[in-house]
Amino acid sequence: MPRNFCALRLPVASLLVMLLPCGSSHAARATRTSESSGSLTTVVIDAGHGGHDRGGIPGQRIAEKDMTLDVAQRLRNVLSASGYRVVMTRDSDVFVPLPMRVAIANSYRSAIFVCIHFNATQRRGAGGIETYFFSRDSLPLASAIHSYVVGGAPSSNRGVRRRGFYVLRKTNIPAVLVECGFLTNPTEAAYAQTASYRQKLAEEIAAGVRGRNSVASASYIDQSKVAKSERHSSKRSHKKSARKKKTSSKPAGSEARSGSIDRET
């Protein structure tokens, strides 16, 4: 699950220069050289989390960052075999800040952006697939990917949702974020840990990319206003928590972390 990160002090351009030599964007470097051909769609694949950011909630057994990277790499292979140019925001277990992921996506014209995530919650019974978008021109892509993934997965359908996650509202190209199930749900976690299921997820997402212009746009749940209210509520809760810590006799770090994580806002 995505989460907020601290604001960066360095300009995005400087960060891009710093990131490229690290090997995490090898695909981006290799693909950029063929950008001039202009004949095929570029797909920017973003594997959520990475490095010190495991994703998920405190105490979660399965690291989301590992699942997202595996599905993203499989998706890359499927799309490459279909003739697409593919750019990976990360291709190894490294941490890539959200502004850098967006900068990579926005550096390609006529591209689409697909962000891979798995869900998590304290309620073990929660499950299902959901797909997010923000800009209206991203709805056809979200509808197609969601239709194929839900159709090929044994999990329930949580619907297409509009919400202003950072990587969705800051990108200048059609962008979606796919939640491939709950790693805190025992049944869905068991599926996610099998290579065959992760391969199936990759193939269905790829089918959605290919069929993005042939699937009717779905009705969706608009959570864009809810996200704003949650951010304000989170700030108020943080202030209250800070005041409690000042008056508490508990040692630093003993406060339980919240299990609710607002994704990439």
Backbone as CSV, one residue per row, in Angstrom:
resi,resn,N_x,N_y,N_z,CA_x,CA_y,CA_z,C_x,C_y,C_z
1,MET,0.839,-1.191,0.000,0.000,0.000,0.000,0.874,1.240,0.000
2,PRO,0.524,2.274,-0.845,1.315,3.472,-0.876,1.113,4.300,0.367
3,ARG,2.043,5.148,0.684,1.887,6.030,1.833,2.581,7.340,1.541
4,ASN,2.348,8.316,2.360,2.951,9.627,2.171,4.440,9.563,2.459
5,PHE,5.215,10.413,1.748,6.629,10.501,2.022,6.966,11.963,2.261
6,CYS,8.082,12.174,2.923,8.492,13.539,3.232,8.791,14.295,1.945
7,ALA,8.580,15.589,1.956,8.860,16.435,0.800,10.351,16.412,0.518
8,LEU,10.701,16.415,-0.769,12.105,16.356,-1.145,12.686,17.759,-1.201
9,ARG,13.928,17.869,-0.806,14.599,19.164,-0.827,15.310,19.404,-2.154
10,LEU,15.615,18.328,-2.865,16.345,18.467,-4.116,15.384,18.607,-5.276
11,PRO,15.757,19.344,-6.317,14.901,19.456,-7.504,14.717,18.087,-8.135
12,VAL,13.598,17.902,-8.829,13.317,16.607,-9.463,14.392,16.260,-10.480
13,ALA,14.852,17.251,-11.228,15.866,16.975,-12.240,17.124,16.399,-11.611
14,SER,17.518,16.935,-10.444,18.697,16.427,-9.753,18.477,15.013,-9.285
15,LEU,17.270,14.729,-8.810,16.969,13.372,-8.346,17.028,12.377,-9.484
16,LEU,16.577,12.794,-10.670,16.611,11.891,-11.820,18.030,11.515,-12.157
17,VAL,18.922,12.502,-12.095,20.334,12.222,-12.373,20.895,11.271,-11.330
18,MET,20.475,11.439,-10.062,20.976,10.594,-8.984,20.449,9.177,-9.104
19,LEU,19.202,9.033,-9.570,18.581,7.713,-9.590,19.107,6.828,-10.703
20,LEU,19.350,7.411,-11.865,19.682,6.593,-13.030,20.917,5.725,-12.851
21,PRO,21.999,6.188,-12.248,23.175,5.330,-12.129,22.981,4.170,-11.175
22,CYS,21.917,4.167,-10.366,21.747,3.151,-9.341,21.267,1.817,-9.877
23,GLY,20.867,1.763,-11.143,20.444,0.502,-11.721,18.966,0.249,-11.609
24,SER,18.229,1.084,-10.845,16.807,0.835,-10.662,16.009,1.224,-11.887
25,SER,16.562,2.066,-12.764,15.835,2.498,-13.944,16.563,2.071,-15.212
26,HIS,17.156,0.885,-15.173,17.860,0.371,-16.346,16.928,0.298,-17.534
27,ALA,15.685,-0.151,-17.288,14.731,-0.262,-18.385,14.413,1.103,-18.959
28,ALA,14.341,2.110,-18.098,14.050,3.456,-18.576,15.172,3.941,-19.489
29,ARG,16.427,3.691,-19.099,17.557,4.121,-19.927,17.574,3.383,-21.249
30,ALA,17.338,2.079,-21.191,17.396,1.282,-22.402,16.273,1.634,-23.348
31,THR,15.114,1.941,-22.798,13.952,2.201,-23.632,13.994,3.586,-24.244
32,ARG,14.553,4.546,-23.513,14.546,5.929,-23.986,15.247,6.060,-25.329
33,THR,16.239,5.211,-25.603,16.981,5.303,-26.854,16.116,4.980,-28.053
34,SER,15.022,4.226,-27.840,14.171,3.865,-28.962,12.929,4.736,-29.048
35,GLU,12.869,5.784,-28.206,11.686,6.634,-28.151,11.418,7.318,-29.480
36,SER,12.491,7.575,-30.248,12.339,8.339,-31.479,11.559,7.593,-32.545
37,SER,11.448,6.261,-32.423,10.743,5.507,-33.452,9.261,5.866,-33.474
38,GLY,8.685,6.157,-32.297,7.341,6.719,-32.206,6.218,5.830,-32.680
39,SER,6.423,4.553,-32.902,5.386,3.712,-33.481,4.594,2.935,-32.441
40,LEU,5.147,2.719,-31.254,4.488,1.892,-30.256,4.206,2.668,-28.985
41,THR,3.192,2.212,-28.276,2.849,2.845,-27.005,3.886,2.492,-25.951
42,THR,4.266,3.469,-25.162,5.158,3.239,-24.034,4.319,3.019,-22.785
43,VAL,4.635,1.976,-22.032,3.950,1.697,-20.780,4.949,1.860,-19.644
44,VAL,4.681,2.787,-18.748,5.512,2.991,-17.566,4.900,2.171,-16.437
45,ILE,5.652,1.199,-15.939,5.162,0.315,-14.885,5.813,0.718,-13.564
46,ASP,4.986,0.942,-12.579,5.459,1.395,-11.277,5.157,0.336,-10.216
47,ALA,6.192,-0.351,-9.748,6.035,-1.332,-8.663,6.036,-0.581,-7.341
48,GLY,4.924,-0.628,-6.618,4.798,0.134,-5.390,5.838,-0.218,-4.339
49,HIS,6.241,0.818,-3.571,7.156,0.665,-2.431,8.562,0.243,-2.873
50,GLY,9.319,-0.395,-1.998,10.688,-0.780,-2.321,11.687,-0.272,-1.306
51,GLY,12.814,-0.959,-1.206,13.857,-0.553,-0.264,13.359,-0.616,1.162
52,HIS,13.554,0.480,1.907,13.151,0.497,3.318,11.634,0.538,3.494
53,ASP,10.908,0.824,2.406,9.445,0.900,2.470,8.838,-0.445,2.076
54,ARG,8.433,-1.240,3.075,7.876,-2.572,2.818,6.461,-2.503,2.274
55,GLY,5.748,-1.410,2.557,4.343,-1.327,2.203,3.487,-2.026,3.251
56,GLY,2.172,-1.961,3.080,1.276,-2.649,3.993,1.112,-1.939,5.320
57,ILE,0.790,-2.703,6.359,0.529,-2.157,7.691,1.513,-2.762,8.684
58,PRO,1.664,-2.170,9.856,2.590,-2.699,10.860,2.259,-4.151,11.207
59,GLY,3.285,-4.979,11.259,3.106,-6.377,11.610,2.700,-7.274,10.456
60,GLN,2.564,-6.714,9.264,2.165,-7.524,8.107,3.273,-8.505,7.744
61,ARG,2.913,-9.782,7.599,3.915,-10.822,7.375,4.521,-10.754,5.974
62,ILE,3.710,-10.551,4.965,4.174,-10.547,3.579,4.533,-9.118,3.176
63,ALA,5.737,-8.922,2.704,6.171,-7.593,2.269,5.521,-7.245,0.938
64,GLU,4.736,-6.197,0.929,4.058,-5.795,-0.307,5.059,-5.459,-1.408
65,LYS,6.184,-4.861,-1.020,7.165,-4.433,-2.023,7.655,-5.591,-2.882
66,ASP,7.731,-6.801,-2.307,8.189,-7.971,-3.060,7.138,-8.439,-4.056
67,MET,5.881,-8.410,-3.625,4.786,-8.842,-4.499,4.603,-7.882,-5.667
68,THR,4.670,-6.586,-5.378,4.467,-5.608,-6.456,5.585,-5.684,-7.491
69,LEU,6.812,-5.870,-7.031,7.930,-5.945,-7.978,7.816,-7.176,-8.854
70,ASP,7.432,-8.301,-8.266,7.316,-9.530,-9.047,6.239,-9.396,-10.120
71,VAL,5.073,-8.865,-9.755,3.998,-8.692,-10.739,4.428,-7.691,-11.810
72,ALA,5.091,-6.613,-11.404,5.540,-5.599,-12.360,6.533,-6.179,-13.360
73,GLN,7.455,-7.003,-12.894,8.437,-7.618,-13.800,7.768,-8.591,-14.761
74,ARG,6.786,-9.319,-14.263,6.046,-10.229,-15.139,5.233,-9.449,-16.172
75,LEU,4.635,-8.336,-15.738,3.883,-7.493,-16.659,4.808,-6.924,-17.731
76,ARG,5.979,-6.494,-17.331,6.971,-6.009,-18.294,7.250,-7.057,-19.362
77,ASN,7.457,-8.309,-18.956,7.776,-9.365,-19.909,6.621,-9.623,-20.870
78,VAL,5.392,-9.622,-20.341,4.225,-9.877,-21.191,4.046,-8.750,-22.208
79,LEU,4.149,-7.511,-21.749,3.961,-6.377,-22.649,5.089,-6.271,-23.671
80,SER,6.316,-6.536,-23.238,7.450,-6.486,-24.168,7.277,-7.511,-25.278
81,ALA,6.780,-8.686,-24.901,6.550,-9.737,-25.898,5.457,-9.342,-26.881
82,SER,4.576,-8.408,-26.464,3.502,-7.939,-27.341,3.922,-6.729,-28.164
83,GLY,5.161,-6.293,-28.015,5.677,-5.210,-28.827,5.621,-3.840,-28.197
84,TYR,5.267,-3.751,-26.926,5.224,-2.451,-26.253,6.612,-2.056,-25.765
85,ARG,6.865,-0.744,-25.752,8.027,-0.237,-25.023,7.652,-0.242,-23.549
86,VAL,8.543,-0.673,-22.693,8.248,-0.742,-21.269,9.331,-0.009,-20.480
87,VAL,8.888,0.824,-19.563,9.774,1.554,-18.657,9.401,1.156,-17.236
88,MET,10.386,0.788,-16.428,10.159,0.429,-15.032,10.647,1.570,-14.139
89,THR,9.803,2.044,-13.237,10.277,3.067,-12.301,11.266,2.467,-11.314
90,ARG,11.122,1.181,-11.023,12.153,0.448,-10.276,12.134,-0.998,-10.760
91,ASP,13.330,-1.579,-10.874,13.451,-2.953,-11.352,14.221,-3.805,-10.344
92,SER,14.326,-3.293,-9.118,14.997,-4.024,-8.048,14.452,-3.498,-6.725
93,ASP,14.956,-4.027,-5.620,14.446,-3.634,-4.304,15.098,-2.343,-3.842
94,VAL,14.688,-1.241,-4.455,15.193,0.082,-4.092,14.020,1.000,-3.793
95,PHE,14.297,2.054,-3.038,13.273,3.048,-2.726,13.333,4.167,-3.756
96,VAL,12.207,4.439,-4.404,12.105,5.525,-5.373,11.029,6.491,-4.873
97,PRO,11.387,7.735,-4.558,10.393,8.703,-4.058,9.268,8.922,-5.073
98,LEU,8.107,9.270,-4.573,6.947,9.467,-5.441,7.185,10.520,-6.521
99,PRO,7.786,11.688,-6.205,8.028,12.668,-7.267,8.914,12.117,-8.383
100,MET,9.840,11.234,-8.044,10.691,10.646,-9.067,9.901,9.703,-9.967
101,ARG,8.995,8.937,-9.379,8.154,8.036,-10.182,7.328,8.845,-11.180
102,VAL,6.787,9.953,-10.704,5.991,10.822,-11.572,6.862,11.452,-12.654
103,ALA,8.064,11.881,-12.277,8.971,12.507,-13.245,9.333,11.538,-14.368
104,ILE,9.562,10.283,-14.014,9.863,9.274,-15.036,8.685,9.124,-15.983
105,ALA,7.476,9.017,-15.420,6.281,8.846,-16.246,6.077,10.038,-17.171
106,ASN,6.227,11.233,-16.639,5.961,12.442,-17.424,7.037,12.740,-18.452
107,SER,8.151,12.032,-18.399,9.226,12.267,-19.372,8.985,11.534,-20.691
108,TYR,7.915,10.747,-20.742,7.590,10.019,-21.967,6.283,10.517,-22.548
109,ARG,6.305,10.798,-23.829,5.094,11.248,-24.503,4.283,10.037,-24.975
110,SER,3.000,10.247,-25.100,2.096,9.205,-25.603,2.271,7.897,-24.837
111,ALA,2.461,8.011,-23.538,2.653,6.831,-22.695,1.442,6.635,-21.798
112,ILE,1.394,5.486,-21.124,0.413,5.246,-20.076,1.173,4.755,-18.846
113,PHE,0.570,4.964,-17.691,1.228,4.677,-16.416,0.385,3.667,-15.648
114,VAL,1.010,2.558,-15.250,0.316,1.511,-14.496,1.065,1.261,-13.199
115,CYS,0.410,1.554,-12.081,1.011,1.398,-10.759,0.449,0.138,-10.098
116,ILE,1.339,-0.735,-9.637,0.950,-2.023,-9.060,1.043,-1.972,-7.535
117,HIS,-0.049,-2.367,-6.875,-0.075,-2.424,-5.414,-0.901,-3.609,-4.939
118,PHE,-0.728,-3.941,-3.674,-1.607,-4.878,-2.978,-2.151,-4.155,-1.763
119,ASN,-3.340,-4.524,-1.342,-4.016,-3.842,-0.250,-3.706,-4.475,1.099
120,ALA,-4.094,-3.780,2.174,-3.909,-4.302,3.531,-4.825,-3.558,4.487
121,THR,-5.276,-4.243,5.502,-6.108,-3.637,6.531,-6.055,-4.495,7.782
122,GLN,-6.446,-3.908,8.895,-6.472,-4.662,10.141,-7.576,-5.719,10.138
123,ARG,-8.603,-5.523,9.309,-9.716,-6.474,9.258,-9.374,-7.599,8.294
124,ARG,-9.093,-8.775,8.816,-8.614,-9.895,8.012,-9.628,-10.365,6.966
125,GLY,-10.895,-10.109,7.197,-11.909,-10.559,6.255,-12.047,-9.685,5.027
126,ALA,-11.459,-8.500,5.033,-11.559,-7.599,3.881,-10.801,-8.178,2.696
127,GLY,-11.384,-8.080,1.513,-10.724,-8.618,0.335,-11.274,-8.001,-0.938
128,GLY,-10.657,-8.330,-2.048,-11.145,-7.875,-3.336,-10.159,-7.055,-4.139
129,ILE,-10.534,-6.821,-5.391,-9.719,-6.066,-6.342,-10.354,-4.703,-6.549
130,GLU,-9.533,-3.651,-6.560,-10.030,-2.319,-6.888,-8.990,-1.596,-7.726
131,THR,-9.475,-0.720,-8.606,-8.596,0.013,-9.514,-8.900,1.496,-9.408
132,TYR,-7.864,2.308,-9.277,-8.013,3.743,-9.081,-7.544,4.529,-10.305
133,PHE,-8.192,5.680,-10.507,-7.771,6.647,-11.515,-8.087,8.031,-10.958
134,PHE,-7.613,9.080,-11.625,-7.960,10.436,-11.188,-8.455,11.275,-12.346
135,SER,-7.640,11.453,-13.378,-8.070,12.276,-14.518,-9.082,11.516,-15.370
136,ARG,-9.994,12.246,-15.982,-11.060,11.609,-16.766,-10.525,10.813,-17.943
137,ASP,-9.408,11.260,-18.519,-8.874,10.508,-19.651,-8.205,9.204,-19.220
138,SER,-8.123,8.965,-17.915,-7.582,7.701,-17.406,-8.674,6.668,-17.155
139,LEU,-9.938,7.093,-17.198,-11.035,6.173,-16.908,-11.106,4.985,-17.872
140,PRO,-10.953,5.175,-19.188,-10.993,4.009,-20.085,-9.932,2.966,-19.752
141,LEU,-8.728,3.424,-19.419,-7.651,2.499,-19.055,-7.984,1.774,-17.760
142,ALA,-8.477,2.517,-16.761,-8.842,1.906,-15.481,-9.969,0.898,-15.666
143,SER,-10.945,1.236,-16.478,-12.091,0.352,-16.710,-11.652,-0.952,-17.367
144,ALA,-10.781,-0.843,-18.365,-10.337,-2.030,-19.086,-9.494,-2.939,-18.197
145,ILE,-8.516,-2.359,-17.510,-7.656,-3.161,-16.644,-8.478,-3.822,-15.543
146,HIS,-9.370,-3.060,-14.939,-10.188,-3.618,-13.859,-11.061,-4.754,-14.366
147,SER,-11.651,-4.580,-15.524,-12.523,-5.607,-16.086,-11.785,-6.920,-16.285
148,TYR,-10.582,-6.843,-16.835,-9.810,-8.060,-17.088,-9.294,-8.688,-15.797
149,VAL,-8.785,-7.864,-14.882,-8.233,-8.422,-13.643,-9.322,-9.082,-12.805
150,VAL,-10.448,-8.412,-12.651,-11.554,-8.983,-11.877,-12.080,-10.244,-12.549
151,GLY,-12.139,-10.222,-13.875,-12.632,-11.385,-14.601,-11.737,-12.602,-14.478
152,GLY,-10.451,-12.377,-14.223,-9.514,-13.498,-14.147,-9.071,-13.851,-12.753
153,ALA,-9.602,-13.137,-11.738,-9.188,-13.387,-10.353,-10.356,-13.962,-9.543
154,PRO,-10.059,-14.787,-8.543,-11.117,-15.346,-7.702,-11.603,-14.384,-6.626
155,SER,-10.999,-13.212,-6.545,-11.354,-12.233,-5.516,-12.599,-11.442,-5.911
156,SER,-13.211,-10.799,-4.940,-14.410,-10.016,-5.187,-14.076,-8.705,-5.894
157,ASN,-15.099,-8.088,-6.452,-14.964,-6.857,-7.217,-15.279,-5.662,-6.327
158,ARG,-14.263,-4.875,-6.001,-14.456,-3.676,-5.172,-14.651,-2.420,-6.021
159,GLY,-14.617,-2.578,-7.323,-14.965,-1.485,-8.214,-13.835,-0.585,-8.664
160,VAL,-14.184,0.279,-9.625,-13.281,1.321,-10.107,-13.539,2.563,-9.265
161,ARG,-12.478,3.216,-8.828,-12.612,4.345,-7.906,-11.785,5.537,-8.382
162,ARG,-12.342,6.714,-8.212,-11.604,7.938,-8.551,-11.077,8.551,-7.260
163,ARG,-9.766,8.755,-7.228,-9.152,9.306,-6.023,-7.817,9.955,-6.369
164,GLY,-7.468,10.990,-5.619,-6.292,11.784,-5.968,-4.995,11.326,-5.361
165,PHE,-4.649,10.063,-5.526,-3.343,9.612,-5.067,-2.254,10.369,-5.820
166,TYR,-1.134,10.586,-5.163,-0.068,11.430,-5.719,0.323,11.014,-7.135
167,VAL,0.594,9.734,-7.336,1.079,9.283,-8.644,0.005,9.360,-9.716
168,LEU,-1.249,9.522,-9.315,-2.331,9.644,-10.290,-2.621,11.106,-10.631
169,ARG,-2.639,11.959,-9.632,-2.996,13.350,-9.898,-1.828,14.172,-10.441
170,LYS,-0.593,13.679,-10.275,0.573,14.439,-10.731,1.069,14.012,-12.112
171,THR,0.579,12.906,-12.616,1.008,12.453,-13.937,0.239,13.185,-15.023
172,ASN,0.898,13.416,-16.156,0.284,14.110,-17.288,-0.200,13.142,-18.354
173,ILE,-0.152,11.859,-18.073,-0.564,10.829,-19.020,-1.629,9.958,-18.353
174,PRO,-2.398,9.178,-19.122,-3.364,8.266,-18.504,-2.676,7.386,-17.468
175,ALA,-3.235,7.339,-16.260,-2.566,6.651,-15.152,-3.585,5.912,-14.295
176,VAL,-3.222,4.708,-13.879,-4.088,3.925,-12.993,-3.250,3.289,-11.901
177,LEU,-3.910,2.960,-10.794,-3.280,2.235,-9.692,-4.150,1.013,-9.416
178,VAL,-3.562,-0.174,-9.552,-4.303,-1.419,-9.389,-3.978,-2.050,-8.045
179,GLU,-5.014,-2.289,-7.253,-4.876,-3.008,-5.987,-5.202,-4.475,-6.261
180,CYS,-4.179,-5.323,-6.225,-4.327,-6.712,-6.679,-4.782,-7.672,-5.581
181,GLY,-5.497,-7.167,-4.594,-5.963,-8.023,-3.508,-5.345,-7.627,-2.183
182,PHE,-5.852,-8.237,-1.103,-5.410,-7.907,0.256,-4.413,-8.950,0.779
183,LEU,-3.220,-8.502,1.094,-2.214,-9.401,1.652,-2.502,-9.732,3.108
184,THR,-3.456,-9.030,3.697,-3.865,-9.322,5.070,-5.074,-10.262,5.109
185,ASN,-5.567,-10.627,3.948,-6.635,-11.617,3.843,-5.974,-12.978,3.619
186,PRO,-6.168,-13.960,4.499,-5.459,-15.242,4.381,-5.603,-15.911,3.017
187,THR,-6.808,-15.883,2.467,-7.035,-16.534,1.173,-6.325,-15.795,0.046
188,GLU,-6.475,-14.480,0.002,-5.846,-13.703,-1.066,-4.328,-13.672,-0.913
189,ALA,-3.850,-13.689,0.320,-2.406,-13.739,0.549,-1.827,-15.048,0.031
190,ALA,-2.557,-16.148,0.221,-2.103,-17.451,-0.271,-2.025,-17.446,-1.788
191,TYR,-3.007,-16.833,-2.440,-2.971,-16.713,-3.912,-1.758,-15.910,-4.338
192,ALA,-1.556,-14.758,-3.691,-0.493,-13.837,-4.097,0.888,-14.452,-3.973
193,GLN,1.036,-15.415,-3.092,2.344,-16.029,-2.884,2.665,-17.122,-3.895
194,THR,1.740,-17.398,-4.806,2.007,-18.393,-5.844,2.419,-17.696,-7.140
195,ALA,3.460,-18.215,-7.774,3.956,-17.608,-9.006,2.902,-17.642,-10.108
196,SER,2.113,-18.702,-10.149,1.108,-18.823,-11.202,0.052,-17.723,-11.089
197,TYR,-0.316,-17.361,-9.869,-1.322,-16.316,-9.691,-0.742,-14.950,-10.041
198,ARG,0.493,-14.695,-9.647,1.113,-13.410,-9.992,1.277,-13.293,-11.506
199,GLN,1.562,-14.408,-12.155,1.641,-14.398,-13.617,0.269,-14.103,-14.222
200,LYS,-0.773,-14.679,-13.632,-2.134,-14.440,-14.114,-2.501,-12.961,-13.964
201,LEU,-2.147,-12.366,-12.831,-2.403,-10.941,-12.637,-1.716,-10.116,-13.730
202,ALA,-0.461,-10.435,-14.000,0.289,-9.703,-15.021,-0.366,-9.844,-16.389
203,GLU,-0.801,-11.032,-16.720,-1.423,-11.259,-18.027,-2.751,-10.519,-18.157
204,GLU,-3.528,-10.467,-17.083,-4.816,-9.775,-17.140,-4.623,-8.259,-17.205
205,ILE,-3.642,-7.738,-16.478,-3.350,-6.305,-16.566,-2.901,-5.958,-17.985
206,ALA,-2.060,-6.807,-18.563,-1.600,-6.591,-19.931,-2.770,-6.621,-20.911
207,ALA,-3.708,-7.541,-20.685,-4.893,-7.607,-21.548,-5.696,-6.313,-21.456
208,GLY,-5.763,-5.737,-20.246,-6.447,-4.465,-20.080,-5.752,-3.327,-20.804
209,VAL,-4.421,-3.351,-20.784,-3.655,-2.337,-21.513,-3.951,-2.450,-23.007
210,ARG,-3.930,-3.672,-23.520,-4.204,-3.878,-24.946,-5.643,-3.512,-25.305
211,GLY,-6.568,-3.759,-24.386,-7.979,-3.522,-24.683,-8.521,-2.221,-24.159
212,ARG,-7.644,-1.262,-23.847,-8.084,-0.026,-23.199,-9.016,0.805,-24.062
213,ASN,-9.004,0.599,-25.366,-9.882,1.369,-26.245,-11.110,0.589,-26.700
214,SER,-11.257,-0.633,-26.217,-12.370,-1.463,-26.668,-13.320,-1.865,-25.547
215,VAL,-12.999,-1.502,-24.297,-13.862,-1.813,-23.163,-14.619,-0.558,-22.759
216,ALA,-15.927,-0.701,-22.581,-16.754,0.446,-22.209,-16.333,0.984,-20.838
217,SER,-16.334,2.297,-20.701,-15.965,2.905,-19.427,-16.952,2.499,-18.338
218,ALA,-16.424,2.109,-17.197,-17.263,1.624,-16.103,-17.774,2.768,-15.249
219,SER,-18.862,2.510,-14.536,-19.282,3.446,-13.505,-18.247,3.355,-12.391
220,TYR,-18.106,4.414,-11.618,-17.043,4.409,-10.616,-17.503,5.084,-9.331
221,ILE,-16.754,4.827,-8.285,-16.993,5.440,-6.981,-16.060,6.638,-6.866
222,ASP,-16.626,7.818,-6.680,-15.795,9.018,-6.606,-15.377,9.270,-5.154
223,GLN,-14.116,9.036,-4.866,-13.570,9.241,-3.529,-12.640,10.453,-3.475
224,SER,-12.681,11.274,-4.498,-11.752,12.404,-4.545,-12.005,13.392,-3.409
225,LYS,-13.274,13.605,-3.031,-13.577,14.508,-1.931,-13.318,13.847,-0.581
226,VAL,-13.540,12.538,-0.514,-13.284,11.802,0.719,-11.815,11.882,1.078
227,ALA,-10.964,11.777,0.088,-9.518,11.807,0.330,-9.104,13.112,0.997
228,LYS,-9.700,14.230,0.560,-9.359,15.517,1.153,-9.759,15.572,2.619
229,SER,-10.965,15.080,2.909,-11.431,15.111,4.295,-10.582,14.206,5.170
230,GLU,-10.109,13.083,4.603,-9.267,12.165,5.368,-7.923,12.787,5.674
231,ARG,-7.395,13.574,4.728,-6.104,14.211,4.959,-6.219,15.227,6.091
232,HIS,-7.328,15.997,6.077,-7.527,16.973,7.154,-7.711,16.258,8.483
233,SER,-8.463,15.150,8.475,-8.693,14.378,9.687,-7.394,13.794,10.207
234,SER,-6.542,13.336,9.260,-5.263,12.751,9.641,-4.367,13.785,10.304
235,LYS,-4.398,15.018,9.769,-3.589,16.085,10.354,-4.053,16.396,11.773
236,ARG,-5.392,16.435,11.958,-5.919,16.709,13.295,-5.538,15.607,14.261
237,SER,-5.624,14.346,13.786,-5.268,13.217,14.637,-3.799,13.257,15.011
238,HIS,-2.954,13.674,14.029,-1.519,13.745,14.284,-1.218,14.794,15.354
239,LYS,-1.921,15.931,15.292,-1.706,16.985,16.283,-2.121,16.509,17.666
240,LYS,-3.270,15.798,17.741,-3.728,15.276,19.020,-2.740,14.268,19.572
241,SER,-2.213,13.409,18.666,-1.247,12.397,19.086,0.019,13.039,19.632
242,ALA,0.438,14.138,18.974,1.652,14.828,19.410,1.468,15.411,20.799
243,ARG,0.247,15.960,21.045,-0.011,16.521,22.368,-0.030,15.436,23.436
244,LYS,-0.576,14.269,23.084,-0.625,13.159,24.028,0.773,12.674,24.379
245,LYS,1.645,12.643,23.369,3.006,12.170,23.603,3.747,13.069,24.582
246,LYS,3.462,14.366,24.537,4.137,15.302,25.431,3.779,15.040,26.881
247,THR,2.523,14.595,27.107,2.065,14.394,28.482,2.134,12.935,28.907
248,SER,2.535,12.043,27.994,2.555,10.615,28.310,3.858,10.232,28.981
249,SER,3.765,9.238,29.894,4.967,8.745,30.574,5.568,7.551,29.848
250,LYS,4.929,7.134,28.718,5.451,5.996,27.966,6.740,6.375,27.266
251,PRO,7.644,5.402,27.114,8.885,5.700,26.398,8.607,5.997,24.938
252,ALA,9.517,6.742,24.325,9.354,7.101,22.916,9.241,5.845,22.062
253,GLY,8.309,5.882,21.096,8.155,4.763,20.181,7.197,3.710,20.672
254,SER,6.627,3.880,21.871,5.736,2.858,22.404,4.304,3.024,21.916
255,GLU,3.996,4.177,21.294,2.661,4.407,20.775,2.401,3.471,19.596
256,ALA,1.214,2.863,19.565,0.861,1.985,18.443,0.620,2.827,17.205
257,ARG,1.132,2.375,16.071,0.910,3.071,14.819,-0.478,2.755,14.302
258,SER,-1.046,3.717,13.578,-2.377,3.504,13.002,-2.301,2.483,11.887
259,GLY,-3.325,1.626,11.805,-3.355,0.626,10.730,-3.919,1.171,9.444
260,SER,-4.429,2.402,9.472,-5.008,2.995,8.279,-3.952,3.814,7.557
261,ILE,-3.690,3.464,6.317,-2.665,4.152,5.551,-3.299,4.808,4.334
262,ASP,-3.151,6.125,4.201,-3.693,6.836,3.054,-2.709,6.727,1.913
263,ARG,-3.144,6.170,0.814,-2.242,5.826,-0.264,-1.790,6.992,-1.093
264,GLU,-0.488,7.241,-1.125,0.177,8.138,-2.057,-0.586,9.431,-2.297
265,THR,-1.059,10.063,-1.238,-1.772,11.326,-1.420,-0.833,12.500,-1.269
